[in-house]
């Protein structure tokens, strides 16, 4: 297949719902008990301030998780909704004609991520946590003639499923901790 032989309309790839739900749930599980524990332990940080921080953090995490990848006959683009400030998360775009190669790099945890290298030497991270990643990689191969047969997602869905199950267990423990905290504040 030649670099521009596959004609596609604009395709949009969003972050996998499993990843989004898992990460938002983990954030909630790790942070929501803090204001209750702050109140019970008479910590120097007031619970109201913690609630504000948790809310801001949730919005920031949600903003990061709204990343979407758009591909068309012209190129690939990573964008965020208009409500996400560009200073917080900046997208990028790369025309297919500017893609020189797809370069693997090892992560600190031993995984592999891939970067598009442009003709002018800039690197653009290939989004690997999108739903339909295999289709995205097929489009990249069709548009660039780069062999992508060895390109795999950074994390497999079963890894996020295990994390989600553990997060749900943590939420149960959180429920117990919050109930205990509320009971102890009513007794005093």
Coordinates of N, CA and C in Angstrom, one line a residue:
X1 N 0.8 -1.2 0.0 CA 0.0 0.0 0.0 C 0.9 1.2 0.0
X2 N 0.6 2.2 -0.8 CA 1.3 3.4 -0.8 C 0.9 4.4 0.3
X3 N 1.7 5.4 0.5 CA 1.4 6.3 1.6 C 0.0 6.9 1.6
X4 N -0.6 7.2 0.5 CA -1.9 7.8 0.5 C -2.9 7.0 -0.2
X5 N -2.8 5.7 -0.3 CA -3.7 4.9 -1.0 C -5.0 4.6 -0.3
X6 N -5.0 4.7 1.0 CA -6.3 4.5 1.8 C -7.0 5.8 2.0
X7 N -8.2 5.9 1.4 CA -9.0 7.1 1.6 C -9.8 6.9 2.9
X8 N -9.7 7.8 3.8 CA -10.6 7.7 5.0 C -11.2 9.1 5.3
X9 N -12.4 9.0 5.8 CA -12.9 10.3 6.3 C -12.3 10.5 7.7
X10 N -12.7 11.6 8.3 CA -12.1 11.9 9.6 C -12.6 10.8 10.6
X11 N -11.7 10.2 11.3 CA -12.0 9.3 12.4 C -11.5 9.9 13.7
X12 N -12.3 9.7 14.7 CA -12.0 10.2 16.0 C -11.9 9.1 17.0
X13 N -10.7 9.1 17.7 CA -10.5 8.0 18.7 C -10.4 8.7 20.1
X14 N -11.2 8.3 21.0 CA -11.2 8.8 22.3 C -10.5 7.8 23.3
X15 N -10.2 8.3 24.4 CA -9.6 7.5 25.4 C -10.5 6.3 25.8
X16 N -10.0 5.2 26.0 CA -10.8 4.0 26.3 C -11.7 4.3 27.5
X17 N -13.0 4.0 27.4 CA -13.9 4.1 28.6 C -13.4 3.4 29.8
X18 N -12.8 2.2 29.6 CA -12.3 1.4 30.7 C -11.2 2.1 31.5
X19 N -10.3 2.7 30.7 CA -9.2 3.5 31.3 C -9.7 4.7 32.0
X20 N -10.7 5.4 31.4 CA -11.2 6.7 32.0 C -11.9 6.3 33.3
X21 N -12.8 5.3 33.3 CA -13.6 5.0 34.5 C -12.6 4.5 35.6
X22 N -11.6 3.7 35.2 CA -10.7 3.2 36.2 C -9.9 4.3 36.9
X23 N -9.4 5.2 36.1 CA -8.6 6.3 36.7 C -9.4 7.3 37.5
X24 N -10.6 7.6 37.0 CA -11.4 8.5 37.8 C -11.9 7.8 39.1
X25 N -12.2 6.6 39.1 CA -12.6 5.8 40.3 C -11.4 5.7 41.3
X26 N -10.2 5.5 40.7 CA -9.1 5.4 41.6 C -8.8 6.7 42.3
X27 N -9.0 7.8 41.5 CA -8.8 9.2 42.1 C -9.8 9.4 43.3
X28 N -11.1 9.0 43.0 CA -12.1 9.2 44.0 C -11.8 8.3 45.3
X29 N -11.4 7.1 45.0 CA -11.1 6.2 46.1 C -9.9 6.7 47.0
X30 N -8.9 7.3 46.3 CA -7.7 7.8 47.1 C -7.9 9.1 47.8
X31 N -8.9 9.9 47.3 CA -9.0 11.3 47.9 C -10.2 11.5 48.7
X32 N -11.4 11.0 48.4 CA -12.6 11.3 49.1 C -12.6 11.0 50.6
X33 N -11.9 10.0 51.1 CA -11.8 9.8 52.6 C -11.0 10.9 53.3
X34 N -10.2 11.6 52.6 CA -9.3 12.6 53.3 C -10.0 13.7 54.1
X35 N -11.0 14.3 53.6 CA -11.7 15.3 54.4 C -12.4 14.8 55.7
X36 N -12.9 13.5 55.6 CA -13.5 12.9 56.7 C -12.4 12.6 57.8
X37 N -11.3 12.1 57.3 CA -10.2 11.8 58.2 C -9.6 13.0 58.8
X38 N -9.6 14.1 58.0 CA -9.0 15.4 58.5 C -9.9 15.9 59.7
X39 N -11.2 15.7 59.5 CA -12.1 16.2 60.6 C -12.0 15.4 61.8
X40 N -11.9 14.0 61.7 CA -11.8 13.1 62.8 C -10.5 13.3 63.6
X41 N -9.4 13.6 62.9 CA -8.1 13.7 63.5 C -7.7 15.1 63.9
X42 N -8.6 16.0 63.6 CA -8.4 17.5 63.9 C -7.1 17.9 63.2
X43 N -6.9 17.5 61.9 CA -5.7 17.9 61.2 C -5.7 19.4 60.9
X44 N -4.5 19.9 60.7 CA -4.4 21.4 60.5 C -5.0 21.8 59.2
X45 N -5.2 20.9 58.3 CA -5.9 21.3 57.0 C -7.4 21.1 57.1
X46 N -8.2 22.2 57.0 CA -9.6 22.0 57.2 C -10.2 21.2 56.0
X47 N -11.3 20.4 56.4 CA -11.9 19.5 55.4 C -12.5 20.3 54.2
X48 N -12.9 21.5 54.4 CA -13.4 22.4 53.3 C -12.3 22.6 52.2
X49 N -11.1 22.9 52.7 CA -10.0 23.1 51.8 C -9.7 21.8 51.0
X50 N -9.8 20.7 51.7 CA -9.5 19.4 51.0 C -10.6 19.2 50.0
X51 N -11.9 19.5 50.3 CA -12.9 19.3 49.3 C -12.7 20.1 48.0
X52 N -12.2 21.4 48.2 CA -11.9 22.3 47.1 C -10.8 21.7 46.3
X53 N -9.7 21.2 47.0 CA -8.6 20.6 46.2 C -9.0 19.4 45.5
X54 N -9.8 18.5 46.1 CA -10.3 17.3 45.5 C -11.1 17.7 44.2
X55 N -12.0 18.7 44.3 CA -12.8 19.1 43.2 C -11.9 19.6 42.0
X56 N -10.9 20.4 42.4 CA -10.0 20.9 41.3 C -9.2 19.8 40.7
X57 N -8.7 18.9 41.5 CA -8.0 17.8 41.0 C -8.8 16.9 40.1
X58 N -10.1 16.7 40.5 CA -11.0 15.8 39.7 C -11.2 16.5 38.3
X59 N -11.4 17.8 38.3 CA -11.6 18.5 37.0 C -10.4 18.4 36.1
X60 N -9.2 18.6 36.8 CA -7.9 18.5 36.0 C -7.7 17.1 35.5
X61 N -8.0 16.1 36.3 CA -7.8 14.7 35.8 C -8.8 14.4 34.6
X62 N -10.1 14.8 34.8 CA -11.1 14.6 33.8 C -10.6 15.3 32.5
X63 N -10.1 16.5 32.6 CA -9.6 17.3 31.4 C -8.5 16.5 30.7
X64 N -7.6 15.9 31.4 CA -6.5 15.1 30.8 C -7.2 13.9 30.1
X65 N -8.2 13.3 30.6 CA -8.8 12.1 30.1 C -9.8 12.4 28.9
X66 N -9.9 13.7 28.5 CA -10.8 14.0 27.4 C -10.0 14.1 26.1
X67 N -8.7 13.7 26.1 CA -7.9 13.7 24.9 C -8.6 12.9 23.8
X68 N -8.5 13.4 22.6 CA -9.0 12.6 21.5 C -8.0 12.8 20.3
X69 N -8.0 11.7 19.5 CA -7.1 11.7 18.3 C -8.0 11.7 17.1
X70 N -7.7 12.6 16.2 CA -8.4 12.7 14.9 C -7.4 12.4 13.8
X71 N -7.8 11.5 12.9 CA -7.1 11.2 11.7 C -7.9 11.4 10.5
X72 N -7.3 11.9 9.5 CA -8.0 12.0 8.2 C -7.0 11.9 7.1
X73 N -7.4 12.2 5.9 CA -6.5 12.0 4.7 C -5.2 12.9 4.8
X74 N -5.3 14.0 5.6 CA -4.2 15.0 5.7 C -3.2 14.6 6.8
X75 N -3.7 14.1 7.9 CA -2.7 13.8 9.0 C -3.4 13.3 10.3
X76 N -2.6 13.4 11.3 CA -3.1 13.0 12.6 C -3.0 14.2 13.6
X77 N -4.0 14.3 14.5 CA -4.1 15.4 15.4 C -4.6 15.0 16.7
X78 N -3.9 15.4 17.8 CA -4.4 15.2 19.2 C -5.0 16.5 19.7
X79 N -6.2 16.4 20.1 CA -6.9 17.6 20.6 C -7.6 17.4 21.9
X80 N -8.1 18.5 22.5 CA -8.8 18.5 23.7 C -10.0 19.4 23.5
X81 N -11.1 19.2 24.3 CA -12.3 20.1 24.1 C -11.9 21.6 24.4
X82 N -12.7 22.5 23.9 CA -12.5 23.9 24.0 C -12.4 24.4 25.5
X83 N -13.0 23.7 26.4 CA -13.0 24.1 27.8 C -11.7 23.8 28.5
X84 N -10.8 23.0 27.9 CA -9.5 22.6 28.5 C -8.5 23.7 28.0
X85 N -8.0 24.5 29.0 CA -7.1 25.5 28.6 C -5.8 25.0 27.9
X86 N -5.4 25.7 26.9 CA -4.2 25.2 26.1 C -2.9 25.2 26.9
X87 N -2.8 26.0 28.0 CA -1.6 26.0 28.8 C -1.6 24.8 29.7
X88 N -2.8 24.1 29.9 CA -2.8 22.9 30.7 C -2.5 21.7 29.9
X89 N -3.2 21.5 28.8 CA -2.9 20.4 27.9 C -2.9 20.9 26.4
X90 N -1.8 20.8 25.8 CA -1.7 21.3 24.5 C -1.7 20.1 23.5
X91 N -2.5 20.2 22.5 CA -2.6 19.2 21.5 C -1.5 19.4 20.4
X92 N -1.5 18.6 19.4 CA -0.5 18.7 18.3 C -1.2 18.1 17.1
X93 N -0.6 18.5 15.9 CA -1.0 17.9 14.7 C 0.2 17.7 13.8
X94 N 0.1 16.7 13.0 CA 1.2 16.3 12.1 C 0.7 15.8 10.8
X95 N 1.0 16.4 9.7 CA 0.6 15.9 8.4 C 1.3 14.6 8.1
X96 N 0.6 13.7 7.4 CA 1.2 12.4 7.0 C 2.5 12.6 6.2
X97 N 2.5 13.7 5.4 CA 3.7 13.9 4.6 C 4.9 14.2 5.4
X98 N 4.7 14.7 6.6 CA 5.9 15.1 7.5 C 6.4 13.9 8.4
X99 N 5.6 12.8 8.4 CA 6.0 11.7 9.2 C 7.2 10.9 8.6
X100 N 8.3 10.9 9.3 CA 9.5 10.3 8.8 C 9.6 8.8 9.3
X101 N 9.3 8.6 10.6 CA 9.3 7.2 11.1 C 8.6 7.1 12.4
X102 N 8.4 5.9 12.9 CA 7.7 5.7 14.1 C 8.8 5.0 15.0
X103 N 9.2 5.7 16.0 CA 10.4 5.2 16.8 C 10.0 4.7 18.2
X104 N 10.3 3.5 18.6 CA 10.0 3.0 19.9 C 11.0 3.5 21.0
X105 N 10.5 3.7 22.2 CA 11.3 4.1 23.3 C 10.9 3.4 24.5
X106 N 11.8 2.9 25.3 CA 11.5 2.2 26.5 C 11.0 3.2 27.6
X107 N 10.1 2.7 28.4 CA 9.6 3.5 29.6 C 10.4 3.1 30.8
X108 N 10.3 3.8 31.9 CA 11.0 3.5 33.1 C 10.5 2.2 33.7
X109 N 9.2 1.8 33.3 CA 8.7 0.5 33.9 C 8.9 -0.7 32.9
X110 N 9.6 -0.5 31.9 CA 10.0 -1.6 31.0 C 9.0 -1.7 29.8
X111 N 8.0 -0.8 29.6 CA 7.1 -0.9 28.5 C 7.7 -0.1 27.3
X112 N 7.0 -0.1 26.2 CA 7.4 0.6 25.0 C 6.4 1.6 24.6
X113 N 6.8 2.8 24.3 CA 6.0 3.8 23.7 C 6.6 4.2 22.4
X114 N 5.7 4.8 21.5 CA 6.2 5.1 20.2 C 6.0 6.6 19.9
X115 N 7.0 7.1 19.2 CA 7.0 8.5 18.8 C 7.0 8.6 17.3
X116 N 6.2 9.5 16.8 CA 6.3 9.9 15.4 C 7.5 10.8 15.3
X117 N 8.4 10.6 14.4 CA 9.5 11.6 14.2 C 9.2 12.3 12.9
X118 N 9.1 13.6 12.9 CA 8.8 14.4 11.7 C 10.1 14.6 10.9
X119 N 9.9 15.1 9.7 CA 11.0 15.4 8.8 C 11.9 16.5 9.4
X120 N 11.4 17.3 10.3 CA 12.3 18.4 10.9 C 12.8 17.9 12.3
X121 N 12.7 16.6 12.6 CA 13.3 16.1 13.8 C 12.5 16.2 15.1
X122 N 11.3 16.7 15.1 CA 10.4 16.8 16.3 C 9.8 15.4 16.5
X123 N 9.5 15.1 17.8 CA 8.9 13.9 18.2 C 7.5 14.1 18.8
X124 N 6.5 13.3 18.4 CA 5.2 13.3 18.8 C 4.7 12.0 19.3
X125 N 4.3 11.9 20.5 CA 3.9 10.7 21.2 C 2.7 10.1 20.5
X126 N 2.8 8.8 20.1 CA 1.6 8.1 19.5 C 0.7 7.8 20.7
X127 N -0.6 8.3 20.7 CA -1.5 8.0 21.7 C -1.8 6.5 21.8
X128 N -1.6 5.9 22.9 CA -1.7 4.4 23.0 C -2.9 3.9 23.8
X129 N -3.6 4.8 24.4 CA -4.7 4.4 25.3 C -6.1 4.7 24.8
X130 N -6.1 4.8 23.5 CA -7.4 5.1 22.8 C -8.2 3.8 22.5
X131 N -9.5 4.0 22.6 CA -10.4 2.8 22.1 C -10.2 2.7 20.6
X132 N -10.0 1.5 20.1 CA -9.8 1.3 18.7 C -8.3 1.5 18.3
X133 N -7.4 1.2 19.2 CA -6.0 1.5 18.9 C -5.5 0.7 17.7
X134 N -6.0 -0.6 17.6 CA -5.5 -1.4 16.4 C -5.9 -0.7 15.1
X135 N -7.1 -0.2 15.1 CA -7.6 0.5 13.8 C -6.8 1.8 13.6
X136 N -6.4 2.5 14.7 CA -5.6 3.7 14.5 C -4.2 3.3 13.9
X137 N -3.7 2.2 14.4 CA -2.4 1.8 13.9 C -2.5 1.4 12.5
X138 N -3.6 0.8 12.1 CA -3.8 0.4 10.7 C -3.8 1.6 9.8
X139 N -4.5 2.7 10.2 CA -4.6 3.9 9.5 C -3.2 4.5 9.3
X140 N -2.4 4.5 10.5 CA -1.0 5.1 10.4 C -0.2 4.3 9.4
X141 N -0.3 3.0 9.4 CA 0.4 2.2 8.4 C 0.0 2.5 7.0
X142 N -1.3 2.6 6.8 CA -1.8 2.9 5.4 C -1.4 4.3 4.9
X143 N -1.3 5.3 5.8 CA -1.0 6.6 5.4 C 0.5 6.9 5.3
X144 N 1.3 6.2 6.0 CA 2.7 6.5 6.1 C 3.6 5.4 5.5
X145 N 3.1 4.2 5.2 CA 3.8 3.0 4.7 C 4.8 2.6 5.8
X146 N 4.7 2.9 7.0 CA 5.5 2.5 8.1 C 5.0 1.1 8.6
X147 N 5.8 0.1 8.7 CA 5.4 -1.2 9.2 C 5.0 -1.0 10.7
X148 N 3.8 -1.3 11.0 CA 3.3 -1.2 12.4 C 2.9 -2.5 13.0
X149 N 3.4 -3.6 12.4 CA 2.9 -4.9 12.9 C 3.4 -5.2 14.3
X150 N 4.4 -4.6 14.8 CA 4.9 -4.9 16.2 C 4.4 -3.8 17.2
X151 N 3.6 -2.8 16.7 CA 3.2 -1.8 17.6 C 2.0 -2.3 18.4
X152 N 2.1 -2.3 19.7 CA 1.1 -2.8 20.7 C 0.8 -1.7 21.7
X153 N -0.5 -1.8 22.2 CA -0.8 -0.8 23.3 C 0.2 -0.9 24.5
X154 N 0.4 0.2 25.2 CA 1.3 0.2 26.3 C 0.7 -0.7 27.4
X155 N -0.5 -0.7 27.7 CA -1.1 -1.5 28.7 C -2.3 -2.3 28.1
X156 N -2.4 -3.5 28.4 CA -3.5 -4.3 27.9 C -4.8 -4.1 28.8
X157 N -6.0 -4.2 28.2 CA -7.2 -4.0 28.9 C -7.3 -4.8 30.2
X158 N -6.8 -6.0 30.3 CA -6.9 -6.8 31.5 C -6.2 -6.1 32.6
X159 N -5.2 -5.4 32.4 CA -4.4 -4.7 33.4 C -5.3 -3.6 34.1
X160 N -6.1 -2.9 33.2 CA -7.0 -1.9 33.8 C -8.2 -2.5 34.4
X161 N -8.6 -3.7 34.0 CA -9.7 -4.4 34.6 C -9.3 -4.8 36.0
X162 N -8.1 -5.3 36.2 CA -7.6 -5.7 37.5 C -7.5 -4.5 38.4
X163 N -7.0 -3.4 37.9 CA -6.9 -2.1 38.7 C -8.3 -1.6 39.0
X164 N -9.3 -1.8 38.1 CA -10.7 -1.4 38.5 C -11.3 -2.2 39.6
X165 N -11.0 -3.5 39.5 CA -11.5 -4.4 40.6 C -10.9 -4.1 41.9
X166 N -9.6 -3.8 41.9 CA -8.9 -3.4 43.2 C -9.4 -2.1 43.7
X167 N -9.7 -1.2 42.7 CA -10.2 0.2 43.1 C -11.6 0.0 43.7
X168 N -12.5 -0.9 43.2 CA -13.8 -1.1 43.8 C -13.7 -1.6 45.2
X169 N -12.7 -2.5 45.4 CA -12.4 -3.0 46.8 C -12.0 -1.9 47.7
X170 N -11.1 -1.0 47.2 CA -10.7 0.1 48.0 C -11.9 1.1 48.3
X171 N -12.8 1.2 47.3 CA -14.0 2.0 47.6 C -14.8 1.4 48.7
X172 N -14.9 0.1 48.8 CA -15.6 -0.5 49.9 C -14.9 -0.2 51.3
X173 N -13.6 -0.3 51.3 CA -12.8 0.1 52.5 C -13.1 1.6 52.8
X174 N -13.1 2.4 51.8 CA -13.4 3.8 52.0 C -14.7 4.1 52.6
X175 N -15.7 3.3 52.2 CA -17.1 3.4 52.7 C -17.0 3.1 54.2
X176 N -16.3 2.1 54.6 CA -16.2 1.7 56.0 C -15.4 2.8 56.8
X177 N -14.4 3.3 56.2 CA -13.6 4.4 56.9 C -14.4 5.6 57.1
X178 N -15.2 6.0 56.1 CA -16.0 7.2 56.2 C -17.1 7.0 57.2
X179 N -17.8 5.8 57.2 CA -18.8 5.5 58.1 C -18.3 5.5 59.6
X180 N -17.1 5.0 59.7 CA -16.4 5.0 61.1 C -16.1 6.4 61.5
X181 N -15.6 7.2 60.6 CA -15.3 8.6 60.9 C -16.6 9.4 61.2
X182 N -17.6 9.2 60.5 CA -18.9 9.9 60.8 C -19.5 9.5 62.1
X183 N -19.4 8.2 62.4 CA -19.8 7.7 63.7 C -19.0 8.3 64.9
X184 N -17.7 8.3 64.7 CA -16.9 8.8 65.8 C -17.1 10.3 66.0
X185 N -17.4 11.1 65.0 CA -17.7 12.5 65.2 C -19.0 12.8 65.8
X186 N -20.0 11.9 65.6 CA -21.3 12.0 66.3 C -21.2 11.6 67.7
X187 N -20.3 10.8 68.1 CA -20.1 10.4 69.5 C -19.5 11.4 70.3
X188 N -18.7 12.3 69.7 CA -17.9 13.3 70.5 C -18.7 14.6 70.5

